[in-house]
Amino acid sequence: MAEDLHWLSAVEAVRRLRDGELKLAEYVEALIERTERLARLNSYISHEPDLIRQSVKNAPTGPLHGLPFALKDIIDTADLPTTASTPALRGSRPRRNAPIAQSLLDAGGTLMGKQALGELSFGMTGNNPVFGTVRNPYREDHIPGGSSGGTAVGVAAGLVPAALGADTGGSCRIPAALCGCVGFRPTHGRYDGRGVVPISSTRDTTGPLARSVADVRLIDAVCAPSGTSAATTDLDGLRLGVPRGFFFDDLDPDVAAATESALSALAARGAVLVEQDIPDLVRLNEAASFSVVLYEVGRELSAYLYQHASPLTLRELVSQVAIPQVRATLESILDEDQIPGADYRAALAVHRPALRAAFAAYFAGNDISAFVVPTTPLPARPHRPAGEDVTVDLNGAAVDTFRTYIRNTDASSTAGLPCLSIPSGLSRDGLPIGLELVGPDSSDARLLAIGEAVESALPPLPHPPL
């Protein structure tokens, strides 16, 4: 039995822990052993077995009954550093847990550690010259996606049953898609965002990653103040949008094939696929997307440093950033005139509301409960040396790595909508492919119920060949 403990679902683990069929100490030891054996994946930045064992001695209470979980290393914890995978914060020790972390602990969760990410939540490849390379469990010489790459790797590799990542433009969903797990971006504001190293308060949210939608619902029920409805949904008669324009353009052939197969499976279960595009989506998103992020990131990182009584200034933090492209981006925002205040205010007051209105009109006008697109245009690509990983190959062309991977996830992030990535298949090379569901604003419980129904219609992925 011990050999299989690492593949327990979070829901099943909670049931066994609650019913006394599984001892928490035994479960934790199995995960510690697997983490040590697969240390080459470099999923964790902080993982202290003695600290974990000490926490297990205090019998947990609450709905999680001791369930092990992990956190992307931008979520503050009092017992472990919060590094954001950047050298300047390597010794940063927050004074208290972030409220979202405290919610999981109060519910009886057992913290297994803090997981690697693209530096300061920028980046897609898992390459970091200081903290090391994060490796995709399905092909260890391939990227995990980002920025919550270590979180997706830990869940997909069986190091932990569930974890919290964070998502600004796709950072929960993209690595989930590339590593073969489920990633959820809740409606913006659904989770408490305090105590998290920020990029953009207008766009940032934490979000769960797990190996099934049911496990994500378990974590969401703890993280969302209102909890999560246990309602189920039948695919028969369910209207799902399929906006082929833009989202289906220039797809990797394996992604295209897996997506069409998934759509056929949904139709076979009775889902009504409504092939209708979202008018003017690209222009509306471009007017609101990066101008908000680039205006807010410097100010909000500065505020985070101040709130934590850090001796560092923003300029000092930026000077120590390890990845040249991330450092260049942040150096550009040190000039506060790069994004004029008028442009930022227009993005918030005019362009983002227009984008949200376009999405709302699309859902209401077509009477659809969610729309379905490939999470990413391509699966994971091979790791390349730092500096050479700024482009990837897509259909014979070298394209921008970051912008290509976020292409299908960015607009819904800008609009703050709930989104869910579910595994839809494997490429011919054995790499996971994701299917994204996007729902109307604040339809999180409904979207998760739809996600479970969609998941049941698709073939399960095999475990990674570790």
GROMACS .gro file of C-alpha atoms in nm:
model
  466
    1MET     CA    1   0.000   0.000   0.000
    2ALA     CA    2   0.279   0.243   0.088
    3GLU     CA    3   0.406   0.225  -0.270
    4ASP     CA    4   0.080   0.375  -0.399
    5LEU     CA    5   0.012   0.639  -0.134
    6HIS     CA    6   0.163   0.915  -0.343
    7TRP     CA    7  -0.108   0.867  -0.609
    8LEU     CA    8  -0.400   0.900  -0.367
    9SER     CA    9  -0.642   1.170  -0.472
   10ALA     CA   10  -0.688   1.450  -0.221
   11VAL     CA   11  -1.053   1.352  -0.175
   12GLU     CA   12  -0.964   0.987  -0.111
   13ALA     CA   13  -0.678   1.080   0.122
   14VAL     CA   14  -0.909   1.299   0.330
   15ARG     CA   15  -1.163   1.018   0.349
   16ARG     CA   16  -0.906   0.765   0.465
   17LEU     CA   17  -0.751   1.005   0.714
   18ARG     CA   18  -1.095   1.093   0.853
   19ASP     CA   19  -1.203   0.729   0.883
   20GLY     CA   20  -0.878   0.617   1.041
   21GLU     CA   21  -0.785   0.391   0.747
   22LEU     CA   22  -0.466   0.592   0.690
   23LYS     CA   23  -0.225   0.736   0.945
   24LEU     CA   24  -0.112   1.087   0.862
   25ALA     CA   25   0.246   1.011   0.967
   26GLU     CA   26   0.259   0.717   0.726
   27TYR     CA   27   0.118   0.925   0.441
   28VAL     CA   28   0.356   1.214   0.501
   29GLU     CA   29   0.656   0.979   0.514
   30ALA     CA   30   0.559   0.830   0.178
   31LEU     CA   31   0.549   1.178   0.025
   32ILE     CA   32   0.877   1.281   0.188
   33GLU     CA   33   1.045   0.967   0.055
   34ARG     CA   34   0.912   1.030  -0.296
   35THR     CA   35   1.018   1.394  -0.284
   36GLU     CA   36   1.371   1.296  -0.187
   37ARG     CA   37   1.384   1.026  -0.456
   38LEU     CA   38   1.266   1.271  -0.724
   39ALA     CA   39   1.466   1.569  -0.603
   40ARG     CA   40   1.608   1.601  -0.956
   41LEU     CA   41   1.273   1.748  -1.066
   42ASN     CA   42   1.352   2.053  -0.849
   43SER     CA   43   0.988   2.112  -0.760
   44TYR     CA   44   1.053   2.255  -0.413
   45ILE     CA   45   1.254   2.554  -0.297
   46SER     CA   46   1.177   2.488   0.071
   47HIS     CA   47   1.106   2.134   0.193
   48GLU     CA   48   1.204   2.056   0.552
   49PRO     CA   49   1.109   1.700   0.654
   50ASP     CA   50   1.180   1.754   1.024
   51LEU     CA   51   0.950   2.056   1.033
   52ILE     CA   52   0.680   1.856   0.854
   53ARG     CA   53   0.712   1.565   1.099
   54GLN     CA   54   0.689   1.804   1.392
   55SER     CA   55   0.366   1.954   1.257
   56VAL     CA   56   0.214   1.606   1.219
   57LYS     CA   57   0.257   1.540   1.592
   58ASN     CA   58  -0.021   1.788   1.663
   59ALA     CA   59  -0.332   1.598   1.559
   60PRO     CA   60  -0.501   1.812   1.294
   61THR     CA   61  -0.868   1.898   1.309
   62GLY     CA   62  -1.088   2.044   1.041
   63PRO     CA   63  -1.225   1.931   0.706
   64LEU     CA   64  -0.885   1.845   0.555
   65HIS     CA   65  -0.793   1.601   0.837
   66GLY     CA   66  -0.419   1.656   0.788
   67LEU     CA   67  -0.415   1.654   0.404
   68PRO     CA   68  -0.065   1.743   0.280
   69PHE     CA   69  -0.048   2.050   0.056
   70ALA     CA   70   0.219   2.281  -0.083
   71LEU     CA   71   0.238   2.648  -0.180
   72LYS     CA   72   0.392   2.838  -0.467
   73ASP     CA   73   0.681   3.025  -0.310
   74ILE     CA   74   0.519   3.367  -0.333
   75ILE     CA   75   0.263   3.289  -0.060
   76ASP     CA   76   0.384   3.404   0.280
   77THR     CA   77   0.451   3.153   0.557
   78ALA     CA   78   0.597   3.223   0.898
   79ASP     CA   79   0.787   2.893   0.919
   80LEU     CA   80   0.949   2.898   0.573
   81PRO     CA   81   1.107   3.175   0.362
   82THR     CA   82   0.914   3.340   0.080
   83THR     CA   83   1.173   3.376  -0.196
   84ALA     CA   84   0.967   3.422  -0.515
   85SER     CA   85   1.262   3.236  -0.674
   86THR     CA   86   1.471   3.553  -0.676
   87PRO     CA   87   1.810   3.598  -0.504
   88ALA     CA   88   1.725   3.918  -0.318
   89LEU     CA   89   1.443   3.748  -0.125
   90ARG     CA   90   1.632   3.429  -0.045
   91GLY     CA   91   1.642   3.517   0.325
   92SER     CA   92   1.299   3.678   0.346
   93ARG     CA   93   1.107   3.545   0.648
   94PRO     CA   94   0.753   3.683   0.671
   95ARG     CA   95   0.620   3.745   1.021
   96ARG     CA   96   0.287   3.573   0.957
   97ASN     CA   97   0.113   3.335   0.720
   98ALA     CA   98  -0.081   3.475   0.427
   99PRO     CA   99  -0.455   3.448   0.501
  100ILE     CA  100  -0.497   3.196   0.217
  101ALA     CA  101  -0.224   2.976   0.367
  102GLN     CA  102  -0.375   3.014   0.713
  103SER     CA  103  -0.713   2.901   0.578
  104LEU     CA  104  -0.563   2.570   0.465
  105LEU     CA  105  -0.378   2.524   0.793
  106ASP     CA  106  -0.689   2.608   0.994
  107ALA     CA  107  -0.880   2.349   0.792
  108GLY     CA  108  -0.631   2.086   0.908
  109GLY     CA  109  -0.388   2.088   0.616
  110THR     CA  110  -0.022   1.986   0.653
  111LEU     CA  111   0.223   2.216   0.474
  112MET     CA  112   0.484   2.014   0.283
  113GLY     CA  113   0.687   2.307   0.152
  114LYS     CA  114   0.719   2.598  -0.089
  115GLN     CA  115   0.748   2.533  -0.462
  116ALA     CA  116   0.963   2.678  -0.738
  117LEU     CA  117   0.834   2.928  -0.991
  118GLY     CA  118   0.941   3.150  -1.275
  119GLU     CA  119   1.139   3.426  -1.103
  120LEU     CA  120   0.903   3.679  -0.939
  121SER     CA  121   0.620   3.501  -1.125
  122PHE     CA  122   0.761   3.604  -1.462
  123GLY     CA  123   0.879   3.344  -1.709
  124MET     CA  124   0.754   3.024  -1.858
  125THR     CA  125   1.041   2.776  -1.875
  126GLY     CA  126   1.137   2.686  -1.517
  127ASN     CA  127   1.497   2.788  -1.585
  128ASN     CA  128   1.667   2.975  -1.302
  129PRO     CA  129   2.047   3.014  -1.275
  130VAL     CA  130   2.029   3.052  -0.895
  131PHE     CA  131   1.754   2.810  -0.788
  132GLY     CA  132   1.804   2.554  -1.064
  133THR     CA  133   1.595   2.406  -1.344
  134VAL     CA  134   1.244   2.273  -1.281
  135ARG     CA  135   1.179   1.960  -1.487
  136ASN     CA  136   0.862   1.831  -1.647
  137PRO     CA  137   0.779   1.488  -1.499
  138TYR     CA  138   0.660   1.353  -1.835
  139ARG     CA  139   0.984   1.444  -2.012
  140GLU     CA  140   1.251   1.568  -1.775
  141ASP     CA  141   1.439   1.753  -2.047
  142HIS     CA  142   1.126   1.961  -2.121
  143ILE     CA  143   0.990   2.276  -1.959
  144PRO     CA  144   0.710   2.260  -1.700
  145GLY     CA  145   0.546   2.588  -1.800
  146GLY     CA  146   0.506   2.882  -1.570
  147SER     CA  147   0.504   3.059  -1.365
  148SER     CA  148   0.365   2.801  -1.118
  149GLY     CA  149   0.588   2.534  -1.271
  150GLY     CA  150   0.716   2.378  -0.949
  151THR     CA  151   0.360   2.354  -0.820
  152ALA     CA  152   0.238   2.167  -1.127
  153VAL     CA  153   0.543   1.938  -1.121
  154GLY     CA  154   0.492   1.852  -0.754
  155VAL     CA  155   0.128   1.760  -0.808
  156ALA     CA  156   0.181   1.574  -1.136
  157ALA     CA  157   0.478   1.376  -1.003
  158GLY     CA  158   0.295   1.256  -0.692
  159LEU     CA  159   0.497   1.462  -0.444
  160VAL     CA  160   0.184   1.623  -0.299
  161PRO     CA  161  -0.187   1.569  -0.377
  162ALA     CA  162  -0.280   1.936  -0.409
  163ALA     CA  163  -0.119   2.278  -0.394
  164LEU     CA  164  -0.182   2.648  -0.438
  165GLY     CA  165  -0.024   2.826  -0.729
  166ALA     CA  166  -0.100   3.175  -0.851
  167ASP     CA  167  -0.223   3.312  -1.182
  168THR     CA  168  -0.184   3.657  -1.338
  169GLY     CA  169  -0.205   3.568  -1.708
  170GLY     CA  170  -0.220   3.189  -1.706
  171SER     CA  171   0.029   3.082  -1.441
  172CYS     CA  172  -0.192   2.810  -1.287
  173ARG     CA  173  -0.341   2.681  -1.612
  174ILE     CA  174  -0.035   2.674  -1.840
  175PRO     CA  175   0.187   2.453  -1.620
  176ALA     CA  176  -0.115   2.237  -1.538
  177ALA     CA  177  -0.167   2.181  -1.910
  178LEU     CA  178   0.202   2.109  -1.976
  179CYS     CA  179   0.242   1.876  -1.675
  180GLY     CA  180  -0.086   1.685  -1.698
  181CYS     CA  181  -0.283   1.809  -1.398
  182VAL     CA  182  -0.582   2.033  -1.328
  183GLY     CA  183  -0.531   2.405  -1.273
  184PHE     CA  184  -0.798   2.651  -1.159
  185ARG     CA  185  -0.801   3.028  -1.176
  186PRO     CA  186  -1.092   3.149  -0.960
  187THR     CA  187  -1.286   3.467  -1.030
  188HIS     CA  188  -1.068   3.760  -0.936
  189GLY     CA  189  -1.131   3.848  -0.571
  190ARG     CA  190  -1.274   3.508  -0.475
  191TYR     CA  191  -0.964   3.430  -0.265
  192ASP     CA  192  -0.789   3.658  -0.016
  193GLY     CA  193  -0.485   3.802  -0.194
  194ARG     CA  194  -0.300   3.949   0.103
  195GLY     CA  195   0.046   3.822   0.192
  196VAL     CA  196   0.138   3.720  -0.163
  197VAL     CA  197   0.433   3.861  -0.361
  198PRO     CA  198   0.244   4.062  -0.622
  199ILE     CA  199   0.255   4.148  -0.988
  200SER     CA  200  -0.082   4.317  -1.036
  201SER     CA  201  -0.364   4.347  -0.785
  202THR     CA  202  -0.604   4.396  -1.077
  203ARG     CA  203  -0.511   4.057  -1.220
  204ASP     CA  204  -0.339   3.840  -0.956
  205THR     CA  205  -0.508   3.549  -0.782
  206THR     CA  206  -0.394   3.232  -0.614
  207GLY     CA  207  -0.547   2.911  -0.745
  208PRO     CA  208  -0.541   2.536  -0.674
  209LEU     CA  209  -0.365   2.267  -0.875
  210ALA     CA  210  -0.449   1.899  -0.823
  211ARG     CA  211  -0.485   1.576  -1.015
  212SER     CA  212  -0.864   1.594  -1.054
  213VAL     CA  213  -1.140   1.853  -1.059
  214ALA     CA  214  -1.291   1.696  -0.745
  215ASP     CA  215  -0.964   1.764  -0.564
  216VAL     CA  216  -0.964   2.125  -0.686
  217ARG     CA  217  -1.320   2.162  -0.556
  218LEU     CA  218  -1.206   2.033  -0.217
  219ILE     CA  219  -0.938   2.304  -0.194
  220ASP     CA  220  -1.166   2.573  -0.334
  221ALA     CA  221  -1.423   2.496  -0.065
  222VAL     CA  222  -1.160   2.589   0.195
  223CYS     CA  223  -1.014   2.891   0.014
  224ALA     CA  224  -1.338   3.062  -0.089
  225PRO     CA  225  -1.517   3.234   0.201
  226SER     CA  226  -1.853   3.123   0.067
  227GLY     CA  227  -1.738   2.765   0.012
  228THR     CA  228  -1.822   2.563  -0.298
  229SER     CA  229  -2.151   2.404  -0.399
  230ALA     CA  230  -2.139   2.026  -0.435
  231ALA     CA  231  -2.384   2.043  -0.728
  232THR     CA  232  -2.323   1.823  -1.031
  233THR     CA  233  -2.386   1.894  -1.399
  234ASP     CA  234  -2.491   1.669  -1.685
  235LEU     CA  235  -2.329   1.729  -2.023
  236ASP     CA  236  -2.649   1.632  -2.206
  237GLY     CA  237  -2.795   1.957  -2.338
  238LEU     CA  238  -2.518   2.172  -2.187
  239ARG     CA  239  -2.431   2.460  -2.423
  240LEU     CA  240  -2.057   2.516  -2.455
  241GLY     CA  241  -1.902   2.785  -2.671
  242VAL     CA  242  -1.625   2.701  -2.917
  243PRO     CA  243  -1.468   3.032  -3.029
  244ARG     CA  244  -1.243   2.904  -3.308
  245GLY     CA  245  -1.127   3.246  -3.424
  246PHE     CA  246  -0.794   3.336  -3.257
  247PHE     CA  247  -0.796   3.057  -2.993
  248PHE     CA  248  -0.764   2.780  -3.255
  249ASP     CA  249  -0.524   2.962  -3.489
  250ASP     CA  250  -0.180   2.812  -3.563
  251LEU     CA  251  -0.206   2.523  -3.316
  252ASP     CA  252   0.057   2.252  -3.282
  253PRO     CA  253  -0.092   1.955  -3.472
  254ASP     CA  254  -0.101   1.738  -3.160
  255VAL     CA  255  -0.286   2.008  -2.965
  256ALA     CA  256  -0.532   2.048  -3.252
  257ALA     CA  257  -0.593   1.673  -3.267
  258ALA     CA  258  -0.638   1.634  -2.890
  259THR     CA  259  -0.876   1.931  -2.878
  260GLU     CA  260  -1.092   1.803  -3.164
  261SER     CA  261  -1.102   1.460  -3.002
  262ALA     CA  262  -1.213   1.619  -2.674
  263LEU     CA  263  -1.484   1.822  -2.848
  264SER     CA  264  -1.610   1.507  -3.019
  265ALA     CA  265  -1.622   1.328  -2.685
  266LEU     CA  266  -1.826   1.612  -2.533
  267ALA     CA  267  -2.066   1.614  -2.826
  268ALA     CA  268  -2.106   1.238  -2.794
  269ARG     CA  269  -2.218   1.294  -2.434
  270GLY     CA  270  -2.485   1.537  -2.553
  271ALA     CA  271  -2.309   1.871  -2.510
  272VAL     CA  272  -2.425   2.137  -2.756
  273LEU     CA  273  -2.117   2.296  -2.910
  274VAL     CA  274  -2.188   2.654  -3.016
  275GLU     CA  275  -1.927   2.764  -3.269
  276GLN     CA  276  -1.930   3.138  -3.220
  277ASP     CA  277  -1.637   3.379  -3.188
  278ILE     CA  278  -1.593   3.660  -2.936
  279PRO     CA  279  -1.599   3.983  -3.137
  280ASP     CA  280  -1.299   4.216  -3.122
  281LEU     CA  281  -1.134   4.012  -2.847
  282VAL     CA  282  -0.771   4.074  -2.942
  283ARG     CA  283  -0.803   4.451  -2.963
  284LEU     CA  284  -1.000   4.474  -2.639
  285ASN     CA  285  -0.746   4.265  -2.449
  286GLU     CA  286  -0.440   4.440  -2.589
  287ALA     CA  287  -0.580   4.773  -2.471
  288ALA     CA  288  -0.610   4.650  -2.112
  289SER     CA  289  -0.359   4.370  -2.057
  290PHE     CA  290   0.007   4.467  -2.029
  291SER     CA  291  -0.051   4.836  -1.952
  292VAL     CA  292  -0.215   4.735  -1.623
  293VAL     CA  293   0.057   4.486  -1.530
  294LEU     CA  294   0.350   4.712  -1.616
  295TYR     CA  295   0.198   5.007  -1.431
  296GLU     CA  296   0.114   4.811  -1.117
  297VAL     CA  297   0.407   4.572  -1.071
  298GLY     CA  298   0.670   4.821  -0.952
  299ARG     CA  299   0.438   5.000  -0.716
  300GLU     CA  300   0.301   4.681  -0.567
  301LEU     CA  301   0.639   4.512  -0.526
  302SER     CA  302   0.756   4.826  -0.346
  303ALA     CA  303   0.453   4.814  -0.120
  304TYR     CA  304   0.516   4.444  -0.044
  305LEU     CA  305   0.877   4.519   0.056
  306TYR     CA  306   0.762   4.806   0.277
  307GLN     CA  307   0.487   4.602   0.446
  308HIS     CA  308   0.743   4.333   0.530
  309ALA     CA  309   0.994   4.583   0.668
  310SER     CA  310   1.244   4.468   0.406
  311PRO     CA  311   1.579   4.651   0.399
  312LEU     CA  312   1.564   4.632   0.019
  313THR     CA  313   1.440   4.898  -0.216
  314LEU     CA  314   1.271   4.796  -0.538
  315ARG     CA  315   1.578   4.908  -0.732
  316GLU     CA  316   1.802   4.691  -0.514
  317LEU     CA  317   1.575   4.390  -0.560
  318VAL     CA  318   1.570   4.438  -0.937
  319SER     CA  319   1.950   4.468  -0.953
  320GLN     CA  320   1.979   4.114  -0.814
  321VAL     CA  321   1.725   3.948  -1.045
  322ALA     CA  322   1.890   3.638  -1.192
  323ILE     CA  323   1.713   3.601  -1.527
  324PRO     CA  324   1.819   3.872  -1.776
  325GLN     CA  325   1.480   3.903  -1.947
  326VAL     CA  326   1.298   3.943  -1.615
  327ARG     CA  327   1.554   4.196  -1.496
  328ALA     CA  328   1.517   4.394  -1.820
  329THR     CA  329   1.138   4.401  -1.785
  330LEU     CA  330   1.156   4.522  -1.427
  331GLU     CA  331   1.428   4.778  -1.504
  332SER     CA  332   1.195   4.924  -1.764
  333ILE     CA  333   0.925   4.985  -1.504
  334LEU     CA  334   1.165   5.165  -1.269
  335ASP     CA  335   1.098   5.455  -1.503
  336GLU     CA  336   0.748   5.529  -1.379
  337ASP     CA  337   0.669   5.722  -1.697
  338GLN     CA  338   0.689   5.409  -1.913
  339ILE     CA  339   0.314   5.356  -1.874
  340PRO     CA  340   0.156   5.701  -1.833
  341GLY     CA  341  -0.101   5.728  -1.558
  342ALA     CA  342  -0.363   5.836  -1.811
  343ASP     CA  343  -0.312   5.511  -2.007
  344TYR     CA  344  -0.342   5.306  -1.690
  345ARG     CA  345  -0.658   5.484  -1.581
  346ALA     CA  346  -0.807   5.434  -1.928
  347ALA     CA  347  -0.722   5.064  -1.912
  348LEU     CA  348  -0.907   5.031  -1.579
  349ALA     CA  349  -1.197   5.264  -1.648
  350VAL     CA  350  -1.261   5.200  -2.019
  351HIS     CA  351  -1.077   4.909  -2.180
  352ARG     CA  352  -1.104   4.640  -1.911
  353PRO     CA  353  -1.477   4.708  -1.857
  354ALA     CA  354  -1.524   4.686  -2.234
  355LEU     CA  355  -1.347   4.349  -2.239
  356ARG     CA  356  -1.558   4.222  -1.950
  357ALA     CA  357  -1.872   4.343  -2.126
  358ALA     CA  358  -1.771   4.159  -2.445
  359PHE     CA  359  -1.730   3.836  -2.252
  360ALA     CA  360  -2.061   3.886  -2.069
  361ALA     CA  361  -2.241   3.952  -2.397
  362TYR     CA  362  -2.085   3.641  -2.549
  363PHE     CA  363  -2.208   3.416  -2.266
  364ALA     CA  364  -2.553   3.571  -2.245
  365GLY     CA  365  -2.610   3.626  -2.616
  366ASN     CA  366  -2.529   3.266  -2.703
  367ASP     CA  367  -2.686   3.114  -2.390
  368ILE     CA  368  -2.369   2.924  -2.306
  369SER     CA  369  -2.243   2.815  -1.964
  370ALA     CA  370  -1.872   2.811  -2.054
  371PHE     CA  371  -1.649   2.815  -2.358
  372VAL     CA  372  -1.386   2.558  -2.447
  373VAL     CA  373  -1.044   2.622  -2.606
  374PRO     CA  374  -0.697   2.464  -2.600
  375THR     CA  375  -0.519   2.586  -2.287
  376THR     CA  376  -0.197   2.644  -2.478
  377PRO     CA  377  -0.123   2.642  -2.854
  378LEU     CA  378   0.158   2.388  -2.805
  379PRO     CA  379   0.276   2.127  -2.553
  380ALA     CA  380   0.597   2.154  -2.351
  381ARG     CA  381   0.913   2.221  -2.549
  382PRO     CA  382   1.268   2.110  -2.461
  383HIS     CA  383   1.471   2.305  -2.209
  384ARG     CA  384   1.722   2.537  -2.375
  385PRO     CA  385   2.008   2.734  -2.222
  386ALA     CA  386   1.919   3.063  -2.054
  387GLY     CA  387   1.896   3.334  -2.314
  388GLU     CA  388   1.804   3.088  -2.588
  389ASP     CA  389   1.469   2.999  -2.431
  390VAL     CA  390   1.302   3.327  -2.527
  391THR     CA  391   1.164   3.160  -2.840
  392VAL     CA  392   1.009   2.819  -2.909
  393ASP     CA  393   0.932   2.641  -3.233
  394LEU     CA  394   0.569   2.634  -3.343
  395ASN     CA  395   0.489   2.487  -3.681
  396GLY     CA  396   0.835   2.562  -3.815
  397ALA     CA  397   0.857   2.921  -3.690
  398ALA     CA  398   1.048   3.064  -3.394
  399VAL     CA  399   0.787   3.243  -3.180
  400ASP     CA  400   0.804   3.433  -2.852
  401THR     CA  401   0.790   3.177  -2.568
  402PHE     CA  402   0.601   3.385  -2.314
  403ARG     CA  403   0.346   3.544  -2.545
  404THR     CA  404   0.275   3.218  -2.728
  405TYR     CA  405   0.207   3.015  -2.414
  406ILE     CA  406  -0.022   3.283  -2.264
  407ARG     CA  407  -0.207   3.348  -2.590
  408ASN     CA  408  -0.522   3.155  -2.495
  409THR     CA  409  -0.518   3.233  -2.122
  410ASP     CA  410  -0.444   3.606  -2.109
  411ALA     CA  411  -0.773   3.771  -2.207
  412SER     CA  412  -0.982   3.578  -1.954
  413SER     CA  413  -0.722   3.670  -1.689
  414THR     CA  414  -0.745   4.038  -1.779
  415ALA     CA  415  -1.122   4.013  -1.741
  416GLY     CA  416  -1.092   3.833  -1.406
  417LEU     CA  417  -1.305   3.535  -1.513
  418PRO     CA  418  -1.297   3.184  -1.362
  419CYS     CA  419  -1.097   2.940  -1.576
  420LEU     CA  420  -1.011   2.571  -1.549
  421SER     CA  421  -0.753   2.364  -1.737
  422ILE     CA  422  -0.815   1.989  -1.762
  423PRO     CA  423  -0.589   1.729  -1.928
  424SER     CA  424  -0.725   1.638  -2.272
  425GLY     CA  425  -0.464   1.392  -2.396
  426LEU     CA  426  -0.101   1.329  -2.480
  427SER     CA  427   0.106   1.434  -2.778
  428ARG     CA  428   0.272   1.173  -2.997
  429ASP     CA  429   0.583   1.233  -2.783
  430GLY     CA  430   0.391   1.155  -2.463
  431LEU     CA  431   0.353   1.516  -2.347
  432PRO     CA  432   0.031   1.636  -2.178
  433ILE     CA  433  -0.213   1.869  -2.353
  434GLY     CA  434  -0.474   2.081  -2.175
  435LEU     CA  435  -0.832   2.187  -2.247
  436GLU     CA  436  -0.945   2.517  -2.093
  437LEU     CA  437  -1.297   2.599  -1.976
  438VAL     CA  438  -1.385   2.964  -1.913
  439GLY     CA  439  -1.706   3.066  -1.740
  440PRO     CA  440  -1.894   3.391  -1.675
  441ASP     CA  441  -1.788   3.617  -1.391
  442SER     CA  442  -1.843   3.458  -1.046
  443SER     CA  443  -1.965   3.127  -1.191
  444ASP     CA  444  -1.689   2.934  -1.011
  445ALA     CA  445  -1.903   2.661  -0.853
  446ARG     CA  446  -2.090   2.606  -1.178
  447LEU     CA  447  -1.764   2.598  -1.377
  448LEU     CA  448  -1.611   2.340  -1.144
  449ALA     CA  449  -1.921   2.122  -1.174
  450ILE     CA  450  -1.899   2.150  -1.553
  451GLY     CA  451  -1.530   2.068  -1.527
  452GLU     CA  452  -1.603   1.742  -1.346
  453ALA     CA  453  -1.852   1.646  -1.616
  454VAL     CA  454  -1.604   1.729  -1.893
  455GLU     CA  455  -1.328   1.540  -1.712
  456SER     CA  456  -1.546   1.229  -1.691
  457ALA     CA  457  -1.590   1.235  -2.070
  458LEU     CA  458  -1.217   1.241  -2.143
  459PRO     CA  459  -0.967   0.956  -2.109
  460PRO     CA  460  -0.749   0.983  -1.796
  461LEU     CA  461  -0.380   1.050  -1.849
  462PRO     CA  462  -0.130   0.783  -1.752
  463HIS     CA  463   0.100   0.877  -1.466
  464PRO     CA  464   0.435   1.025  -1.574
  465PRO     CA  465   0.708   0.768  -1.641
  466LEU     CA  466   0.922   0.846  -1.338
   0.00000   0.00000   0.00000
